[in-house]
mmCIF file of C-alpha atoms and ligand atoms in Angstrom:
data_model
loop_
_atom_site.group_PDB
_atom_site.id
_atom_site.type_symbol
_atom_site.label_atom_id
_atom_site.label_comp_id
_atom_site.label_asym_id
_atom_site.label_seq_id
_atom_site.Cartn_x
_atom_site.Cartn_y
_atom_site.Cartn_z
ATOM 1 C CA UNK A 4 -71.702 5.792 9.983
ATOM 2 C CA UNK A 5 -68.281 4.812 10.242
ATOM 3 C CA UNK A 6 -68.188 1.868 13.797
ATOM 4 C CA UNK A 7 -64.989 1.584 14.999
ATOM 5 C CA UNK A 8 -63.939 -1.873 17.038
ATOM 6 C CA UNK A 9 -62.347 -2.036 20.337
ATOM 7 C CA UNK A 10 -58.939 -3.421 20.133
ATOM 8 C CA UNK A 11 -60.010 -6.415 21.774
ATOM 9 C CA UNK A 12 -63.414 -7.545 20.044
ATOM 10 C CA UNK A 13 -63.622 -11.506 19.175
ATOM 11 C CA UNK A 14 -64.552 -12.226 15.457
ATOM 12 C CA UNK A 15 -67.865 -13.089 16.175
ATOM 13 C CA UNK A 16 -68.496 -9.188 17.553
ATOM 14 C CA UNK A 17 -67.361 -8.286 14.352
ATOM 15 C CA UNK A 18 -69.434 -10.926 12.914
ATOM 16 C CA UNK A 19 -73.599 -9.780 14.661
ATOM 17 C CA UNK A 20 -72.660 -6.136 13.556
ATOM 18 C CA UNK A 21 -71.907 -7.342 9.886
ATOM 19 C CA UNK A 22 -74.924 -9.906 10.272
ATOM 20 C CA UNK A 23 -77.308 -6.684 12.071
ATOM 21 C CA UNK A 24 -76.120 -4.415 8.721
ATOM 22 C CA UNK A 25 -76.812 -6.570 5.795
ATOM 23 C CA UNK A 26 -80.436 -7.727 7.031
ATOM 24 C CA UNK A 27 -81.033 -4.305 7.074
ATOM 25 C CA UNK A 28 -79.338 -4.343 3.404
ATOM 26 C CA UNK A 29 -76.563 -2.177 3.737
ATOM 27 C CA UNK A 30 -73.176 -3.490 2.451
ATOM 28 C CA UNK A 31 -70.044 -2.277 4.513
ATOM 29 C CA UNK A 32 -66.246 -1.926 3.987
ATOM 30 C CA UNK A 33 -64.433 -3.513 6.262
ATOM 31 C CA UNK A 34 -60.441 -2.660 7.394
ATOM 32 C CA UNK A 35 -58.653 -4.324 9.921
ATOM 33 C CA UNK A 36 -55.421 -3.020 11.214
ATOM 34 C CA UNK A 37 -53.102 -2.833 13.720
ATOM 35 C CA UNK A 38 -53.796 -0.388 15.214
ATOM 36 C CA UNK A 39 -57.461 0.225 14.340
ATOM 37 C CA UNK A 40 -60.063 -2.113 12.690
ATOM 38 C CA UNK A 41 -63.104 -0.319 11.110
ATOM 39 C CA UNK A 42 -66.919 -1.079 9.330
ATOM 40 C CA UNK A 43 -67.514 1.417 6.861
ATOM 41 C CA UNK A 44 -71.052 1.067 6.198
ATOM 42 C CA UNK A 45 -72.515 2.345 2.407
ATOM 43 C CA UNK A 46 -75.446 3.708 1.464
ATOM 44 C CA UNK A 47 -77.909 5.763 3.012
ATOM 45 C CA UNK A 48 -76.919 5.152 6.843
ATOM 46 C CA UNK A 49 -79.508 8.120 8.038
ATOM 47 C CA UNK A 50 -81.978 4.994 9.371
ATOM 48 C CA UNK A 51 -78.850 3.972 11.209
ATOM 49 C CA UNK A 52 -78.308 5.431 14.997
ATOM 50 C CA UNK A 53 -74.658 5.488 16.370
ATOM 51 C CA UNK A 54 -76.311 4.547 19.662
ATOM 52 C CA UNK A 55 -77.636 1.744 19.452
ATOM 53 C CA UNK A 56 -73.918 -0.014 18.274
ATOM 54 C CA UNK A 57 -71.968 1.800 21.139
ATOM 55 C CA UNK A 58 -73.870 -0.922 23.068
ATOM 56 C CA UNK A 59 -72.711 -3.831 21.430
ATOM 57 C CA UNK A 60 -70.726 -5.313 22.723
ATOM 58 C CA UNK A 61 -66.925 -4.703 20.837
ATOM 59 C CA UNK A 62 -67.477 -2.083 19.232
ATOM 60 C CA UNK A 63 -65.956 1.743 21.184
ATOM 61 C CA UNK A 64 -67.396 4.232 18.784
ATOM 62 C CA UNK A 65 -69.824 5.075 15.923
ATOM 63 C CA UNK A 66 -69.494 8.157 13.887
ATOM 64 C CA UNK A 67 -71.486 9.603 11.506
ATOM 65 C CA UNK A 68 -68.739 11.058 8.603
ATOM 66 C CA UNK A 69 -69.027 14.520 8.343
ATOM 67 C CA UNK A 70 -67.237 15.058 5.265
ATOM 68 C CA UNK A 71 -69.132 15.389 1.967
ATOM 69 C CA UNK A 72 -67.137 13.247 0.305
ATOM 70 C CA UNK A 73 -68.481 9.178 2.056
ATOM 71 C CA UNK A 74 -66.148 6.753 0.453
ATOM 72 C CA UNK A 75 -63.056 8.692 -1.053
ATOM 73 C CA UNK A 76 -62.115 10.020 2.950
ATOM 74 C CA UNK A 77 -59.866 8.695 5.200
ATOM 75 C CA UNK A 78 -62.748 7.882 7.782
ATOM 76 C CA UNK A 79 -64.136 5.654 5.952
ATOM 77 C CA UNK A 80 -60.715 4.241 4.587
ATOM 78 C CA UNK A 81 -58.100 4.736 6.798
ATOM 79 C CA UNK A 82 -55.841 2.751 4.975
ATOM 80 C CA UNK A 83 -54.209 3.438 1.666
ATOM 81 C CA UNK A 84 -55.427 2.738 -1.707
ATOM 82 C CA UNK A 85 -53.179 1.056 -3.962
ATOM 83 C CA UNK A 86 -54.707 1.551 -7.440
ATOM 84 C CA UNK A 87 -53.054 -1.643 -9.831
ATOM 85 C CA UNK A 88 -52.378 -1.022 -13.100
ATOM 86 C CA UNK A 89 -50.874 -4.149 -14.994
ATOM 87 C CA UNK A 90 -47.916 -4.936 -13.223
ATOM 88 C CA UNK A 91 -47.556 -1.524 -11.530
ATOM 89 C CA UNK A 92 -49.449 -1.198 -8.207
ATOM 90 C CA UNK A 93 -50.510 3.754 -7.971
ATOM 91 C CA UNK A 94 -50.297 4.809 -4.476
ATOM 92 C CA UNK A 95 -47.503 2.368 -2.322
ATOM 93 C CA UNK A 96 -44.253 3.117 -2.067
ATOM 94 C CA UNK A 97 -43.628 2.843 -5.777
ATOM 95 C CA UNK A 98 -43.220 6.416 -7.975
ATOM 96 C CA UNK A 99 -45.062 5.669 -11.169
ATOM 97 C CA UNK A 100 -44.263 8.311 -13.703
ATOM 98 C CA UNK A 101 -46.133 9.203 -16.073
ATOM 99 C CA UNK A 102 -44.829 10.444 -19.354
ATOM 100 C CA UNK A 103 -45.239 11.583 -23.168
ATOM 101 C CA UNK A 104 -45.421 13.723 -25.645
ATOM 102 C CA UNK A 105 -49.505 16.474 -24.750
ATOM 103 C CA UNK A 106 -50.276 15.713 -28.397
ATOM 104 C CA UNK A 107 -49.566 12.401 -30.211
ATOM 105 C CA UNK A 108 -49.070 13.867 -33.094
ATOM 106 C CA UNK A 109 -47.845 10.870 -36.256
ATOM 107 C CA UNK A 110 -47.308 7.300 -35.620
ATOM 108 C CA UNK A 111 -43.087 8.127 -35.694
ATOM 109 C CA UNK A 112 -43.424 10.728 -32.944
ATOM 110 C CA UNK A 113 -45.181 8.767 -30.318
ATOM 111 C CA UNK A 114 -42.209 5.132 -31.122
ATOM 112 C CA UNK A 115 -39.700 7.800 -30.453
ATOM 113 C CA UNK A 116 -40.907 9.076 -27.603
ATOM 114 C CA UNK A 117 -42.448 6.111 -26.029
ATOM 115 C CA UNK A 118 -38.855 4.428 -25.876
ATOM 116 C CA UNK A 119 -36.549 7.296 -25.341
ATOM 117 C CA UNK A 120 -38.430 7.577 -22.103
ATOM 118 C CA UNK A 121 -38.538 4.263 -21.118
ATOM 119 C CA UNK A 122 -34.981 4.106 -21.369
ATOM 120 C CA UNK A 123 -34.018 6.492 -18.517
ATOM 121 C CA UNK A 124 -37.205 4.881 -16.545
ATOM 122 C CA UNK A 125 -40.734 6.233 -17.722
ATOM 123 C CA UNK A 126 -43.492 3.069 -16.431
ATOM 124 C CA UNK A 127 -46.249 4.910 -18.054
ATOM 125 C CA UNK A 128 -46.813 6.878 -21.197
ATOM 126 C CA UNK A 129 -49.021 9.733 -22.041
ATOM 127 C CA UNK A 130 -50.315 10.986 -24.980
ATOM 128 C CA UNK A 131 -53.451 12.765 -26.082
ATOM 129 C CA UNK A 132 -54.957 11.873 -29.135
ATOM 130 C CA UNK A 133 -59.028 14.423 -28.136
ATOM 131 C CA UNK A 134 -57.484 16.939 -27.519
ATOM 132 C CA UNK A 135 -59.566 20.046 -25.207
ATOM 133 C CA UNK A 136 -58.679 23.187 -26.047
ATOM 134 C CA UNK A 137 -58.177 26.610 -24.991
ATOM 135 C CA UNK A 138 -59.156 27.537 -29.429
ATOM 136 C CA UNK A 139 -61.254 25.701 -32.321
ATOM 137 C CA UNK A 140 -58.821 26.815 -34.634
ATOM 138 C CA UNK A 141 -56.042 24.757 -32.680
ATOM 139 C CA UNK A 142 -54.883 20.841 -33.459
ATOM 140 C CA UNK A 143 -57.584 18.920 -31.732
ATOM 141 C CA UNK A 144 -55.292 15.644 -31.362
ATOM 142 C CA UNK A 145 -56.162 12.721 -33.882
ATOM 143 C CA UNK A 146 -58.747 11.283 -32.759
ATOM 144 C CA UNK A 147 -58.347 7.524 -32.056
ATOM 145 C CA UNK A 148 -56.740 6.917 -35.414
ATOM 146 C CA UNK A 149 -54.416 8.282 -32.161
ATOM 147 C CA UNK A 150 -54.530 6.329 -29.677
ATOM 148 C CA UNK A 151 -54.758 2.981 -32.025
ATOM 149 C CA UNK A 152 -50.266 4.228 -31.869
ATOM 150 C CA UNK A 153 -51.092 4.180 -28.180
ATOM 151 C CA UNK A 154 -51.747 1.735 -27.328
ATOM 152 C CA UNK A 155 -49.270 -0.432 -30.267
ATOM 153 C CA UNK A 156 -46.968 1.943 -27.943
ATOM 154 C CA UNK A 157 -47.924 0.491 -24.716
ATOM 155 C CA UNK A 158 -47.830 -3.180 -25.962
ATOM 156 C CA UNK A 159 -44.539 -2.525 -28.048
ATOM 157 C CA UNK A 160 -42.790 -0.746 -24.977
ATOM 158 C CA UNK A 161 -44.459 -3.695 -22.367
ATOM 159 C CA UNK A 162 -45.650 -0.385 -20.235
ATOM 160 C CA UNK A 163 -49.180 1.308 -19.584
ATOM 161 C CA UNK A 164 -50.420 3.902 -21.497
ATOM 162 C CA UNK A 165 -52.518 6.560 -20.013
ATOM 163 C CA UNK A 166 -54.629 9.641 -22.685
ATOM 164 C CA UNK A 167 -57.512 11.779 -22.051
ATOM 165 C CA UNK A 168 -61.218 11.140 -22.478
ATOM 166 C CA UNK A 169 -63.217 14.003 -22.744
ATOM 167 C CA UNK A 170 -66.648 12.457 -24.227
ATOM 168 C CA UNK A 171 -69.315 9.734 -23.025
ATOM 169 C CA UNK A 172 -69.536 8.256 -26.441
ATOM 170 C CA UNK A 173 -66.261 7.501 -26.976
ATOM 171 C CA UNK A 174 -65.808 4.847 -24.024
ATOM 172 C CA UNK A 175 -66.290 2.057 -26.200
ATOM 173 C CA UNK A 176 -62.714 3.302 -28.288
ATOM 174 C CA UNK A 177 -61.315 3.919 -24.286
ATOM 175 C CA UNK A 178 -62.097 0.318 -23.279
ATOM 176 C CA UNK A 179 -60.558 -0.960 -26.695
ATOM 177 C CA UNK A 180 -57.273 1.543 -26.935
ATOM 178 C CA UNK A 181 -56.109 2.437 -23.052
ATOM 179 C CA UNK A 182 -55.026 1.193 -19.408
ATOM 180 C CA UNK A 183 -55.547 4.120 -17.848
ATOM 181 C CA UNK A 184 -58.419 6.543 -18.473
ATOM 182 C CA UNK A 185 -57.775 10.713 -18.210
ATOM 183 C CA UNK A 186 -60.677 12.780 -16.279
ATOM 184 C CA UNK A 187 -58.774 16.364 -18.005
ATOM 185 C CA UNK A 188 -58.993 19.191 -16.056
ATOM 186 C CA UNK A 189 -62.162 20.993 -18.060
ATOM 187 C CA UNK A 190 -64.248 17.906 -17.170
ATOM 188 C CA UNK A 191 -63.683 17.227 -13.416
ATOM 189 C CA UNK A 192 -67.070 18.451 -12.633
ATOM 190 C CA UNK A 193 -69.014 17.038 -15.500
ATOM 191 C CA UNK A 194 -71.411 14.401 -13.451
ATOM 192 C CA UNK A 195 -72.458 13.089 -17.024
ATOM 193 C CA UNK A 196 -69.314 11.868 -18.399
ATOM 194 C CA UNK A 197 -69.013 11.373 -14.266
ATOM 195 C CA UNK A 198 -71.364 8.934 -14.323
ATOM 196 C CA UNK A 199 -70.362 6.746 -17.804
ATOM 197 C CA UNK A 200 -67.049 5.809 -16.302
ATOM 198 C CA UNK A 201 -67.835 4.446 -13.110
ATOM 199 C CA UNK A 202 -69.213 1.343 -14.551
ATOM 200 C CA UNK A 203 -65.786 1.136 -16.480
ATOM 201 C CA UNK A 204 -63.806 -0.984 -14.541
ATOM 202 C CA UNK A 205 -60.688 0.176 -15.254
ATOM 203 C CA UNK A 206 -58.649 2.739 -13.213
ATOM 204 C CA UNK A 207 -59.625 6.798 -13.559
ATOM 205 C CA UNK A 208 -57.126 10.041 -13.709
ATOM 206 C CA UNK A 209 -58.606 12.257 -12.795
ATOM 207 C CA UNK A 210 -57.568 15.803 -12.503
ATOM 208 C CA UNK A 211 -57.959 18.479 -10.065
ATOM 209 C CA UNK A 212 -60.802 21.129 -12.197
ATOM 210 C CA UNK A 213 -59.294 25.170 -13.194
ATOM 211 C CA UNK A 214 -61.569 25.815 -10.155
ATOM 212 C CA UNK A 215 -61.763 23.503 -7.567
ATOM 213 C CA UNK A 216 -61.366 22.802 -4.007
ATOM 214 C CA UNK A 217 -59.823 19.490 -2.741
ATOM 215 C CA UNK A 218 -63.661 19.104 -1.261
ATOM 216 C CA UNK A 219 -65.610 19.530 -4.766
ATOM 217 C CA UNK A 220 -61.882 17.288 -6.341
ATOM 218 C CA UNK A 221 -62.929 14.259 -3.608
ATOM 219 C CA UNK A 222 -66.538 15.068 -4.127
ATOM 220 C CA UNK A 223 -66.139 14.356 -8.418
ATOM 221 C CA UNK A 224 -64.122 11.817 -6.962
ATOM 222 C CA UNK A 225 -66.779 10.426 -4.908
ATOM 223 C CA UNK A 226 -69.127 10.148 -8.324
ATOM 224 C CA UNK A 227 -67.529 7.906 -9.451
ATOM 225 C CA UNK A 228 -66.263 5.601 -6.052
ATOM 226 C CA UNK A 229 -70.249 5.355 -5.127
ATOM 227 C CA UNK A 230 -71.522 4.532 -8.493
ATOM 228 C CA UNK A 231 -69.339 1.972 -8.859
ATOM 229 C CA UNK A 232 -64.833 1.961 -10.108
ATOM 230 C CA UNK A 233 -63.078 3.061 -6.702
ATOM 231 C CA UNK A 234 -59.460 2.889 -8.673
ATOM 232 C CA UNK A 235 -59.286 6.494 -8.777
ATOM 233 C CA UNK A 236 -55.932 8.178 -9.352
ATOM 234 C CA UNK A 237 -56.311 11.655 -8.719
ATOM 235 C CA UNK A 238 -53.771 14.205 -10.637
ATOM 236 C CA UNK A 239 -52.429 18.174 -8.277
ATOM 237 C CA UNK A 240 -52.690 20.220 -11.847
ATOM 238 C CA UNK A 241 -52.948 23.590 -11.126
ATOM 239 C CA UNK A 242 -55.785 26.145 -9.787
ATOM 240 C CA UNK A 243 -56.072 29.969 -11.590
ATOM 241 C CA UNK A 244 -54.956 32.215 -9.020
ATOM 242 C CA UNK A 245 -54.215 36.795 -9.525
ATOM 243 C CA UNK A 246 -50.901 34.939 -10.195
ATOM 244 C CA UNK A 247 -49.706 34.837 -13.947
ATOM 245 C CA UNK A 248 -46.536 34.451 -14.407
ATOM 246 C CA UNK A 249 -46.809 30.972 -14.808
ATOM 247 C CA UNK A 250 -50.736 29.027 -16.264
ATOM 248 C CA UNK A 251 -51.689 27.945 -12.852
ATOM 249 C CA UNK A 252 -50.444 27.876 -9.686
ATOM 250 C CA UNK A 253 -49.672 24.498 -8.779
ATOM 251 C CA UNK A 254 -51.185 23.923 -5.534
ATOM 252 C CA UNK A 255 -48.248 21.198 -3.777
ATOM 253 C CA UNK A 256 -50.247 21.368 -0.455
ATOM 254 C CA UNK A 257 -53.103 19.478 -2.172
ATOM 255 C CA UNK A 258 -50.931 16.493 -1.359
ATOM 256 C CA UNK A 259 -50.522 16.622 1.903
ATOM 257 C CA UNK A 260 -53.883 17.562 2.629
ATOM 258 C CA UNK A 261 -55.158 15.069 0.352
ATOM 259 C CA UNK A 262 -53.507 12.280 2.169
ATOM 260 C CA UNK A 263 -54.710 13.695 5.171
ATOM 261 C CA UNK A 264 -58.480 13.893 3.728
ATOM 262 C CA UNK A 265 -58.450 10.827 1.792
ATOM 263 C CA UNK A 266 -57.258 7.282 1.181
ATOM 264 C CA UNK A 267 -57.130 8.276 -2.245
ATOM 265 C CA UNK A 268 -53.034 7.980 -5.197
ATOM 266 C CA UNK A 269 -52.133 10.890 -6.081
ATOM 267 C CA UNK A 270 -49.412 12.374 -8.426
ATOM 268 C CA UNK A 271 -49.021 15.275 -9.683
ATOM 269 C CA UNK A 272 -48.604 16.953 -13.829
ATOM 270 C CA UNK A 273 -45.687 20.195 -13.233
ATOM 271 C CA UNK A 274 -45.884 20.357 -16.978
ATOM 272 C CA UNK A 275 -49.040 21.852 -17.176
ATOM 273 C CA UNK A 276 -49.387 25.350 -14.480
ATOM 274 C CA UNK A 277 -46.025 26.410 -14.510
ATOM 275 C CA UNK A 278 -46.124 25.621 -18.690
ATOM 276 C CA UNK A 279 -41.533 26.566 -19.441
ATOM 277 C CA UNK A 280 -40.063 23.286 -19.281
ATOM 278 C CA UNK A 281 -37.445 25.017 -16.969
ATOM 279 C CA UNK A 282 -39.223 25.715 -14.719
ATOM 280 C CA UNK A 283 -41.467 21.967 -15.003
ATOM 281 C CA UNK A 284 -38.082 20.220 -13.443
ATOM 282 C CA UNK A 285 -38.160 21.741 -10.153
ATOM 283 C CA UNK A 286 -42.140 21.952 -9.805
ATOM 284 C CA UNK A 287 -41.181 17.383 -10.215
ATOM 285 C CA UNK A 288 -39.142 17.374 -7.569
ATOM 286 C CA UNK A 289 -40.829 19.147 -4.844
ATOM 287 C CA UNK A 290 -43.747 16.758 -6.120
ATOM 288 C CA UNK A 291 -41.884 13.777 -5.147
ATOM 289 C CA UNK A 292 -40.247 15.201 -2.210
ATOM 290 C CA UNK A 293 -44.526 16.451 -1.086
ATOM 291 C CA UNK A 294 -45.165 12.318 -1.359
ATOM 292 C CA UNK A 295 -46.261 12.554 -4.417
ATOM 293 C CA UNK A 296 -47.591 9.531 -5.833
ATOM 294 C CA UNK A 297 -46.226 10.132 -8.755
ATOM 295 C CA UNK A 298 -45.759 12.500 -11.745
ATOM 296 C CA UNK A 299 -47.509 13.307 -15.364
ATOM 297 C CA UNK A 300 -44.170 15.354 -17.796
ATOM 298 C CA UNK A 301 -45.289 16.003 -21.313
ATOM 299 C CA UNK A 302 -41.752 14.531 -22.665
ATOM 300 C CA UNK A 303 -41.249 16.396 -27.261
ATOM 301 C CA UNK A 304 -38.670 15.370 -29.465
ATOM 302 C CA UNK A 305 -38.338 18.929 -30.777
ATOM 303 C CA UNK A 306 -40.756 20.671 -28.454
ATOM 304 C CA UNK A 307 -40.113 23.982 -30.926
ATOM 305 C CA UNK A 308 -42.741 22.098 -33.828
ATOM 306 C CA UNK A 309 -44.825 20.486 -31.052
ATOM 307 C CA UNK A 310 -48.622 20.814 -32.072
ATOM 308 C CA UNK A 311 -49.623 21.666 -28.800
ATOM 309 C CA UNK A 312 -47.600 22.156 -24.623
ATOM 310 C CA UNK A 313 -44.008 21.711 -27.269
ATOM 311 C CA UNK A 314 -42.421 24.815 -24.925
ATOM 312 C CA UNK A 315 -43.737 23.421 -20.997
ATOM 313 C CA UNK A 316 -42.362 19.775 -23.531
ATOM 314 C CA UNK A 317 -39.175 18.119 -21.724
ATOM 315 C CA UNK A 318 -36.688 17.935 -23.952
ATOM 316 C CA UNK A 319 -35.483 13.924 -23.184
ATOM 317 C CA UNK A 320 -32.116 15.009 -22.769
ATOM 318 C CA UNK A 321 -33.873 16.887 -19.507
ATOM 319 C CA UNK A 322 -36.428 13.725 -18.833
ATOM 320 C CA UNK A 323 -33.299 12.227 -18.256
ATOM 321 C CA UNK A 324 -31.767 13.805 -15.847
ATOM 322 C CA UNK A 325 -35.096 14.309 -14.285
ATOM 323 C CA UNK A 326 -35.173 11.072 -13.520
ATOM 324 C CA UNK A 327 -31.371 10.695 -11.870
ATOM 325 C CA UNK A 328 -32.627 12.966 -9.307
ATOM 326 C CA UNK A 329 -36.478 12.019 -8.304
ATOM 327 C CA UNK A 330 -34.540 8.739 -8.015
ATOM 328 C CA UNK A 331 -32.277 10.317 -4.690
ATOM 329 C CA UNK A 332 -34.847 12.232 -3.689
ATOM 330 C CA UNK A 333 -36.916 9.752 -3.362
ATOM 331 C CA UNK A 334 -34.904 7.054 -1.800
ATOM 332 C CA UNK A 335 -33.920 10.130 0.328
ATOM 333 C CA UNK A 336 -37.856 10.301 1.914
ATOM 334 C CA UNK A 337 -37.730 5.772 2.115
ATOM 335 C CA UNK A 338 -39.812 5.525 -1.721
ATOM 336 C CA UNK A 339 -38.036 4.222 -5.472
ATOM 337 C CA UNK A 340 -38.904 5.117 -8.897
ATOM 338 C CA UNK A 341 -41.436 1.909 -9.772
ATOM 339 C CA UNK A 342 -40.081 -0.537 -12.360
ATOM 340 C CA UNK A 343 -42.101 -1.655 -14.914
ATOM 341 C CA UNK A 344 -39.191 -2.943 -17.485
ATOM 342 C CA UNK A 345 -39.719 -6.754 -19.124
HETATM 343 C C1 LIG B 423 -53.091 16.774 -20.597
HETATM 344 O O1 LIG B 423 -53.252 15.903 -19.313
HETATM 345 O O2 LIG B 423 -53.360 17.286 -22.081
HETATM 346 C C2 LIG B 423 -55.029 18.917 -20.070
HETATM 347 C C3 LIG B 423 -54.973 18.951 -21.660
HETATM 348 O O3 LIG B 423 -54.536 18.523 -19.070
HETATM 349 P P1 LIG B 423 -54.908 19.454 -18.064
HETATM 350 O O4 LIG B 423 -56.157 18.416 -18.366
HETATM 351 O O5 LIG B 423 -54.479 19.466 -16.921
HETATM 352 O O6 LIG B 423 -55.500 20.631 -18.737
HETATM 353 MN MN1 LIG B 424 -50.675 19.304 -23.239
#
C-alpha cells in the first residue's frame, strides 16, 4: 500500500498517518521528494483500507501496489536506491566498472590482471572461485583458495571485490573474503539461497536468469529485500532466445524497463551473452549509453589460454580502449566513470 501526501501536508498530518500505522504494527518506508512525498507500507496490508486514508487530512491518494514485487517497485520507493560499497556508490551518477577474469586460476594471474585493469580505471575486481560450469569435466574454480587471493588483491589495489556464491554452506567464506556477493544466472531462482543471503549485510549482485522474465527477476530481488537485504544490484547478462549467433541474447531493453519499474541499480554484463571479445566491446559501450549503472566485463592476460571463457575475455589493450570510450559516452550523458583511486 502506498500513501501519497498533498504537496502542502504538514509534518503533523504526516506523523498522524505514521502513528496510525505503527499502532497497527506496520513498518513503512518514508520517501520525501521534491515532487512527491509518500509512505510505502510494509507487511500484510490486506488489513488496511485505502479509503480510510483518503479521508485523512494531508493525504492526496492511497492505493495498493499492483506488482507482485512491492519493496523493489518504483511505486513504493520513487527515488533511486544507491548501494554503497566502500567509497563507491552504485546507482548514483557514477558508473561502476567491474572487471577481471572469469575464474581465478592462480595467485599471480589475479594480481597481474588486477593491477593492469586498475591502471586502466576499473573500480571493482571480479573473479570466480566457485564456477557454475555446464560440464562437470570443466575447471570448477579454486574454491576458498581463489577467494583468499581475490581478497588479498582487493586489499593491495584498494578495490572492492565481487565473486559468485553457489551454495548456502559457503556463506561464511563469502562473509570473510568478498565485498559484493554475486548470485549467478543459474541460481536466480534458488529461493533457499536467496533467503539465506537476505540475512547478510553485504551488497548482492543478482544476475538475471537465463530464461527469466523481468518480473521473475524482480520477484527474486524481492526475496532478498523482503527478508532484510535491500542492497541489491541487478545485472543483465542475456537470455536464451532462438538466436544462436551469440551465446545468449543481450536484452539491453531491460535497462530502461528496470529503471521504470524499480528503484534498484542495474548493471550489464556484455561478456557472457556475446561470447566473443570483439562483440563484447560495442555492447559494453551500448550498455553505458542505455543508462546502466555499471558494466561487468571479463578480462584475461592471455585469453587463448584461459581456463574458462577465454574467447569472450578482453585483452588488457582492449579493456584500456574500452575504458577510454566509455568515459566519453558517460560524459555525453552527464555521468562519470566512478573513481576509487587512492
Ligand atoms: C560469471 O559471471 O562468472 C557467470 C558465470 O555469469 P552468469 O551467471 O551470468 O552465467
Ligand atoms: Mn565467465
